[in-house]
């Protein structure tokens, strides 16, 4: 395991000898525990650090948005949480039960909707749900009740007798969600559920997730688009290249970025001189020239904005247009992530 | 919709659910079943393995099953007609039932031994390939339930095919020449073989983690099926024509005993395979090693016990034969066990033996190559000692034979301790970092080592005699097969003392290897058990899922 010796800066990386699992403490706590907890989770595939020291907590009834570009490590950490994979180091907990040590107890409480959908041939929706209800040990009336509830919730009752192979993407996602929630789990883990859905289906999906959360289900939902989740999430975590870069409510994350304005200046001429002049000012960063316009990031608020404009004009630059706006969620996301892939 | 409206208008007091919501009705019908027969079936299916229910539903819709089933009926009918027509003139006094029976059996064997195991293999392999296995393992079904479900499916298919044949076989019984005993014997052979082949197929599918391995295993499976079918078809034919006490077995009892013993061992090794495949599918931090060691140990002891019984009551030379079987059993099992990963997860630590007594006897069940090595060597030794004592318990006193057997037993045990010890050390040195396929690699390593020893000794022997003869010389000691062949009890002639020297040298070399391995396994044995947290114990105690969610809410939310 020599390649793990290359330690990154920042958070201390566990040494190879401890990676073989001497950690993995039994941590069962009883009260005021988070429903979902990732604790120093690591997962390596050879030299790839798919998940690298990720920790966060989600409390009952919350919706946690897990956001990151493709290959960030979302699926891997969700699979570990769902007991489908083992961590290289660290642990994940559902309701205080370890996904590594007590997978059976975790599975009772958890519904997982993977990003891909695997079908059995020669089956219809109702048989599919019936099979999984049986697999969860439901018998007789219980099972029938559960299937009816699930069909009703997901709106699949109209096509209950349709073969799965003929379902549209949106319907498949509903069936997949139905499968994940047939045993009324207290925690739902949804891996990119909105991927490939049309706008209407997306909205319906969001409504379903919000309804589940309102009923007390804790939801962990991933996406590679922040704006897609921003409205419905109580908290978001932004992950890239296996590392959690930011956690908090959307507002909190925006606030850490506050104090930055995106400014666009269009001068009549003298672009080069203005750019040089700007680059020497304090608080100006990310200077870029795009055609006639000059874009940059300005630290501070409206006072700094007007001060900059005043001194620009006093310096005699011919300004045609000066526009500033706070950063959008997309800007925040772009700023937090670097766009690098592994 | 207008019909519903008018109904509502006319009969406002009627509960409108059924007319207003036709879909709910369909859902209910689909779930509860429409006819009384449906309802009863659905009710009973509550207690069946979910996989059995699911795959039965799928099979009823699949073309392949319908075709096989239809074809079987057609062929059986054709054969019945042919058989009856050809015997019409003398049906009352000729004993033609035997030929008919033989035909039916050979027809049954095609779906039972060729199609069913293939279906099991493909069903398991596609489950693992398509990711449906993962969604399944998220539920309350454990790997063992899934494997059991697939076995159930194979059994059900067999029952269906047999039910097609059943009336015809009853017909042959009405004809002359076929006894009930013969029919029973034949059907037992068919059933056991089908289940064994299906178990092997499922195990092969769970072992093939990659595409390439899957192709290799499916080829091996087909080969195995063909060999089994050809050899056992001749058995079926012989029994059909000559009755249960066929061929060399003079009386029926011997045949039944042979069948019983074989069935017993087939069942035992099915259990071993079952444990292995349950351990290999899915990822888990659980202790997967101990559940395999237990059936292995039981199988090892039963081999020894059957050998002892045979030596005492049937033939004293059985002891030597069963000694060889025991050696093969532990050599194969050990080659894999010494390649285990030494790492014991927290979850596995909860299952470790605790207390002086259980630590004394249970320590060799702790996962890991070191304990595994000692486990294999000690188990083999134990069985060998039992087999060595058995000739002494007979009234005959064949001292020469007994001495030969003692040498033979010592040699077998030493070779196992030697090669497995080297294999375990090799795995420890070279494959320590390997995460998957380590056991398989170690087994291959041991086989290669053994093959090299055989090659080297044979070449040396040929060279020393100028390529004219192959004589057993002192440098042939590393070749276990040759040495064992030299001292195999019935050939044993005390001509020169080379064999004793070989055993002695082997002992001198093996002792340090054994001690080194024992020393290395000490680190596994001192690992302490971790107590399972109370909350986990309490949760596991609960059967009812609804109850458990209520409980956990209580604990989590003290304000509620
Ligand atoms: N089974 C695997 N073997 C090797 N590398 C893997 C495996 N699974 C995931 N990875 C790698 O781990 C990284 C994270 O993947 P993933 O968790 O799927 O990202 P995301 O879901 O955020 O798109 C990627 O670089 C991916 O190539
Ligand atoms: Mg993904």
Tab-separated table of N, CA and C in Angstrom, chain B residues 467-556:
chain	number	residue	atom	x	y	z
B	467	UNK	N	18.370	-41.833	-17.903
B	467	UNK	CA	17.092	-41.859	-18.617
B	467	UNK	C	16.621	-43.265	-18.961
B	468	UNK	N	16.905	-44.235	-18.103
B	468	UNK	CA	16.408	-45.569	-18.401
B	468	UNK	C	15.313	-46.000	-17.436
B	469	UNK	N	15.435	-45.620	-16.184
B	469	UNK	CA	14.434	-46.054	-15.210
B	469	UNK	C	14.053	-44.874	-14.329
B	470	UNK	N	12.992	-45.065	-13.590
B	470	UNK	CA	12.669	-44.098	-12.555
B	470	UNK	C	12.617	-44.839	-11.227
B	471	UNK	N	13.639	-44.630	-10.435
B	471	UNK	CA	13.688	-45.296	-9.130
B	471	UNK	C	13.474	-44.278	-8.036
B	472	UNK	N	12.871	-44.767	-6.957
B	472	UNK	CA	12.674	-43.893	-5.811
B	472	UNK	C	13.997	-43.757	-5.072
B	473	UNK	N	14.532	-42.535	-5.044
B	473	UNK	CA	15.806	-42.295	-4.367
B	473	UNK	C	15.593	-41.271	-3.266
B	474	UNK	N	16.634	-40.973	-2.565
B	474	UNK	CA	16.494	-40.028	-1.444
B	474	UNK	C	16.035	-38.642	-1.883
B	475	UNK	N	16.421	-38.251	-3.106
B	475	UNK	CA	16.037	-36.899	-3.537
B	475	UNK	C	14.580	-36.837	-3.978
B	476	UNK	N	13.884	-37.954	-3.902
B	476	UNK	CA	12.465	-37.927	-4.267
B	476	UNK	C	11.572	-37.610	-3.071
B	477	UNK	N	12.186	-37.356	-1.930
B	477	UNK	CA	11.393	-37.106	-0.723
B	477	UNK	C	10.385	-35.966	-0.861
B	478	UNK	N	10.729	-34.862	-1.572
B	478	UNK	CA	9.739	-33.770	-1.634
B	478	UNK	C	8.482	-34.116	-2.436
B	479	UNK	N	8.495	-35.207	-3.157
B	479	UNK	CA	7.350	-35.570	-3.991
B	479	UNK	C	6.351	-36.390	-3.169
B	480	UNK	N	5.276	-35.754	-2.715
B	480	UNK	CA	4.378	-36.480	-1.813
B	480	UNK	C	3.723	-37.682	-2.475
B	481	UNK	N	3.354	-37.537	-3.738
B	481	UNK	CA	2.587	-38.604	-4.380
B	481	UNK	C	3.443	-39.853	-4.533
B	482	UNK	N	4.684	-39.641	-4.912
B	482	UNK	CA	5.572	-40.773	-5.116
B	482	UNK	C	5.870	-41.454	-3.775
B	483	UNK	N	6.215	-40.650	-2.781
B	483	UNK	CA	6.518	-41.220	-1.476
B	483	UNK	C	5.322	-41.999	-0.939
B	484	UNK	N	4.147	-41.405	-1.074
B	484	UNK	CA	2.949	-42.080	-0.562
B	484	UNK	C	2.680	-43.354	-1.351
B	485	UNK	N	2.927	-43.293	-2.653
B	485	UNK	CA	2.719	-44.494	-3.462
B	485	UNK	C	3.675	-45.598	-3.024
B	486	UNK	N	4.862	-45.221	-2.594
B	486	UNK	CA	5.838	-46.221	-2.143
B	486	UNK	C	5.395	-46.899	-0.856
B	487	UNK	N	4.772	-46.117	0.023
B	487	UNK	CA	4.441	-46.717	1.314
B	487	UNK	C	2.957	-47.006	1.462
B	488	UNK	N	2.219	-46.946	0.362
B	488	UNK	CA	0.787	-47.220	0.449
B	488	UNK	C	0.615	-48.627	1.046
B	489	UNK	N	-0.258	-48.750	2.039
B	489	UNK	CA	-0.222	-49.951	2.868
B	489	UNK	C	-0.193	-51.288	2.123
B	490	UNK	N	-1.018	-51.482	1.139
B	490	UNK	CA	-1.062	-52.827	0.569
B	490	UNK	C	0.163	-53.171	-0.280
B	491	UNK	N	0.942	-52.145	-0.633
B	491	UNK	CA	2.151	-52.411	-1.426
B	491	UNK	C	3.368	-52.535	-0.538
B	492	UNK	N	3.164	-52.235	0.708
B	492	UNK	CA	4.293	-52.028	1.593
B	492	UNK	C	5.111	-53.297	1.765
B	493	UNK	N	6.343	-53.238	1.338
B	493	UNK	CA	7.287	-54.337	1.568
B	493	UNK	C	8.534	-53.711	2.145
B	494	UNK	N	8.978	-54.266	3.209
B	494	UNK	CA	10.080	-53.639	3.909
B	494	UNK	C	11.398	-53.938	3.212
B	495	UNK	N	11.542	-53.509	1.957
B	495	UNK	CA	12.741	-53.848	1.197
B	495	UNK	C	13.929	-52.990	1.611
B	496	UNK	N	13.800	-51.682	1.420
B	496	UNK	CA	14.846	-50.825	1.966
B	496	UNK	C	14.195	-49.827	2.903
B	497	UNK	N	14.955	-49.142	3.648
B	497	UNK	CA	14.364	-48.267	4.650
B	497	UNK	C	14.264	-46.833	4.161
B	498	UNK	N	14.269	-46.674	2.839
B	498	UNK	CA	14.244	-45.335	2.271
B	498	UNK	C	12.970	-44.581	2.665
B	499	UNK	N	11.836	-45.290	2.694
B	499	UNK	CA	10.567	-44.624	2.994
B	499	UNK	C	10.552	-44.098	4.417
B	500	UNK	N	11.041	-44.931	5.330
B	500	UNK	CA	11.093	-44.473	6.720
B	500	UNK	C	12.005	-43.262	6.828
B	501	UNK	N	13.115	-43.331	6.083
B	501	UNK	CA	14.041	-42.198	6.087
B	501	UNK	C	13.336	-40.942	5.559
B	502	UNK	N	12.542	-41.161	4.494
B	502	UNK	CA	11.817	-40.024	3.914
B	502	UNK	C	10.904	-39.407	4.952
B	503	UNK	N	10.149	-40.234	5.637
B	503	UNK	CA	9.217	-39.725	6.638
B	503	UNK	C	9.979	-39.008	7.736
B	504	UNK	N	11.118	-39.597	8.131
B	504	UNK	CA	11.922	-38.989	9.184
B	504	UNK	C	12.433	-37.604	8.759
B	505	UNK	N	13.021	-37.541	7.550
B	505	UNK	CA	13.542	-36.258	7.041
B	505	UNK	C	12.419	-35.229	6.967
B	506	UNK	N	11.283	-35.686	6.463
B	506	UNK	CA	10.138	-34.798	6.324
B	506	UNK	C	9.748	-34.223	7.682
B	507	UNK	N	9.762	-35.093	8.674
B	507	UNK	CA	9.440	-34.642	10.020
B	507	UNK	C	10.405	-33.575	10.491
B	508	UNK	N	11.685	-33.791	10.230
B	508	UNK	CA	12.703	-32.835	10.670
B	508	UNK	C	12.493	-31.478	9.992
B	509	UNK	N	12.117	-31.503	8.707
B	509	UNK	CA	11.917	-30.246	7.983
B	509	UNK	C	10.603	-29.587	8.380
B	510	UNK	N	9.581	-30.410	8.599
B	510	UNK	CA	8.248	-29.859	8.844
B	510	UNK	C	8.117	-29.236	10.223
B	511	UNK	N	8.812	-29.809	11.195
B	511	UNK	CA	8.663	-29.326	12.568
B	511	UNK	C	8.927	-27.819	12.689
B	512	UNK	N	10.086	-27.320	12.190
B	512	UNK	CA	10.291	-25.862	12.297
B	512	UNK	C	9.243	-25.057	11.543
B	513	UNK	N	8.803	-25.587	10.386
B	513	UNK	CA	7.774	-24.855	9.625
B	513	UNK	C	6.489	-24.771	10.433
B	514	UNK	N	6.126	-25.897	11.043
B	514	UNK	CA	4.914	-25.922	11.857
B	514	UNK	C	5.042	-24.955	13.031
B	515	UNK	N	6.205	-24.996	13.679
B	515	UNK	CA	6.391	-24.134	14.853
B	515	UNK	C	6.367	-22.659	14.462
B	516	UNK	N	6.985	-22.354	13.327
B	516	UNK	CA	6.986	-20.968	12.863
B	516	UNK	C	5.551	-20.494	12.621
B	517	UNK	N	4.763	-21.362	11.986
B	517	UNK	CA	3.369	-21.007	11.718
B	517	UNK	C	2.572	-20.869	13.000
B	518	UNK	N	2.845	-21.755	13.936
B	518	UNK	CA	2.167	-21.683	15.226
B	518	UNK	C	2.477	-20.354	15.896
B	519	UNK	N	3.765	-19.988	15.814
B	519	UNK	CA	4.204	-18.739	16.407
B	519	UNK	C	3.494	-17.554	15.746
B	520	UNK	N	3.393	-17.630	14.394
B	520	UNK	CA	2.756	-16.530	13.671
B	520	UNK	C	1.270	-16.440	13.970
B	521	UNK	N	0.650	-17.574	14.280
B	521	UNK	CA	-0.792	-17.545	14.532
B	521	UNK	C	-1.096	-17.022	15.925
B	522	UNK	N	-0.053	-16.899	16.743
B	522	UNK	CA	-0.285	-16.431	18.110
B	522	UNK	C	-0.949	-15.063	18.107
B	523	UNK	N	-0.610	-14.230	17.133
B	523	UNK	CA	-1.151	-12.868	17.100
B	523	UNK	C	-2.661	-12.875	16.850
B	524	UNK	N	-3.133	-13.909	16.147
B	524	UNK	CA	-4.582	-14.008	15.929
B	524	UNK	C	-5.288	-14.508	17.179
B	525	UNK	N	-4.614	-15.370	17.898
B	525	UNK	CA	-5.295	-16.011	19.021
B	525	UNK	C	-5.460	-15.066	20.195
B	526	UNK	N	-4.504	-14.138	20.344
B	526	UNK	CA	-4.600	-13.260	21.508
B	526	UNK	C	-5.642	-12.164	21.330
B	527	UNK	N	-6.217	-12.067	20.126
B	527	UNK	CA	-7.227	-11.023	19.909
B	527	UNK	C	-8.397	-11.239	20.855
B	528	UNK	N	-8.806	-10.156	21.492
B	528	UNK	CA	-9.869	-10.258	22.481
B	528	UNK	C	-11.225	-10.089	21.819
B	529	UNK	N	-12.189	-10.750	22.391
B	529	UNK	CA	-13.556	-10.597	21.949
B	529	UNK	C	-14.039	-9.196	22.318
B	530	UNK	N	-14.866	-8.631	21.448
B	530	UNK	CA	-15.498	-7.342	21.760
B	530	UNK	C	-16.950	-7.634	22.064
B	531	UNK	N	-17.432	-7.111	23.174
B	531	UNK	CA	-18.825	-7.370	23.509
B	531	UNK	C	-19.741	-6.591	22.575
B	532	UNK	N	-20.818	-7.229	22.159
B	532	UNK	CA	-21.796	-6.552	21.333
B	532	UNK	C	-22.519	-5.516	22.183
B	533	UNK	N	-22.651	-4.289	21.666
B	533	UNK	CA	-23.336	-3.268	22.465
B	533	UNK	C	-24.755	-3.696	22.804
B	534	UNK	N	-25.213	-3.283	23.987
B	534	UNK	CA	-26.527	-3.706	24.462
B	534	UNK	C	-27.638	-3.316	23.508
B	535	UNK	N	-27.517	-2.107	22.955
B	535	UNK	CA	-28.597	-1.636	22.090
B	535	UNK	C	-28.707	-2.522	20.847
B	536	UNK	N	-27.551	-2.975	20.356
B	536	UNK	CA	-27.556	-3.855	19.186
B	536	UNK	C	-28.181	-5.187	19.550
B	537	UNK	N	-27.818	-5.715	20.697
B	537	UNK	CA	-28.388	-6.981	21.149
B	537	UNK	C	-29.899	-6.867	21.252
B	538	UNK	N	-30.325	-5.758	21.862
B	538	UNK	CA	-31.763	-5.564	22.067
B	538	UNK	C	-32.479	-5.518	20.728
B	539	UNK	N	-31.873	-4.830	19.746
B	539	UNK	CA	-32.490	-4.723	18.429
B	539	UNK	C	-32.580	-6.072	17.745
B	540	UNK	N	-31.504	-6.843	17.880
B	540	UNK	CA	-31.497	-8.146	17.209
B	540	UNK	C	-32.525	-9.076	17.828
B	541	UNK	N	-32.790	-8.858	19.112
B	541	UNK	CA	-33.766	-9.710	19.783
B	541	UNK	C	-35.164	-9.508	19.245
B	542	UNK	N	-35.404	-8.329	18.705
B	542	UNK	CA	-36.760	-8.030	18.247
B	542	UNK	C	-37.031	-8.671	16.907
B	543	UNK	N	-38.194	-9.270	16.810
B	543	UNK	CA	-38.549	-9.895	15.540
B	543	UNK	C	-39.332	-8.905	14.696
B	544	UNK	N	-40.229	-8.233	15.354
B	544	UNK	CA	-41.203	-7.431	14.634
B	544	UNK	C	-40.602	-6.095	14.210
B	545	UNK	N	-40.714	-5.813	12.940
B	545	UNK	CA	-40.101	-4.612	12.415
B	545	UNK	C	-40.812	-3.357	12.913
B	546	UNK	N	-42.137	-3.424	12.935
B	546	UNK	CA	-42.912	-2.261	13.368
B	546	UNK	C	-42.557	-1.930	14.811
B	547	UNK	N	-42.454	-2.961	15.617
B	547	UNK	CA	-42.105	-2.790	17.022
B	547	UNK	C	-40.756	-2.082	17.137
B	548	UNK	N	-39.838	-2.503	16.284
B	548	UNK	CA	-38.493	-1.963	16.399
B	548	UNK	C	-38.460	-0.480	16.041
B	549	UNK	N	-39.239	-0.067	15.050
B	549	UNK	CA	-39.203	1.356	14.701
B	549	UNK	C	-39.805	2.189	15.819
B	550	UNK	N	-40.874	1.658	16.410
B	550	UNK	CA	-41.471	2.374	17.540
B	550	UNK	C	-40.436	2.575	18.644
B	551	UNK	N	-39.778	1.498	18.935
B	551	UNK	CA	-38.818	1.515	20.027
B	551	UNK	C	-37.725	2.541	19.769
B	552	UNK	N	-37.216	2.520	18.534
B	552	UNK	CA	-36.089	3.402	18.257
B	552	UNK	C	-36.529	4.864	18.306
B	553	UNK	N	-37.756	5.115	17.943
B	553	UNK	CA	-38.237	6.492	18.030
B	553	UNK	C	-38.265	6.938	19.480
B	554	UNK	N	-38.681	6.019	20.346
B	554	UNK	CA	-38.714	6.339	21.756
B	554	UNK	C	-37.326	6.730	22.259
B	555	UNK	N	-36.370	5.935	21.834
B	555	UNK	CA	-35.027	6.174	22.343
B	555	UNK	C	-34.470	7.480	21.784
B	556	UNK	N	-34.710	7.701	20.508
B	556	UNK	CA	-34.114	8.853	19.856
B	556	UNK	C	-34.718	10.153	20.366
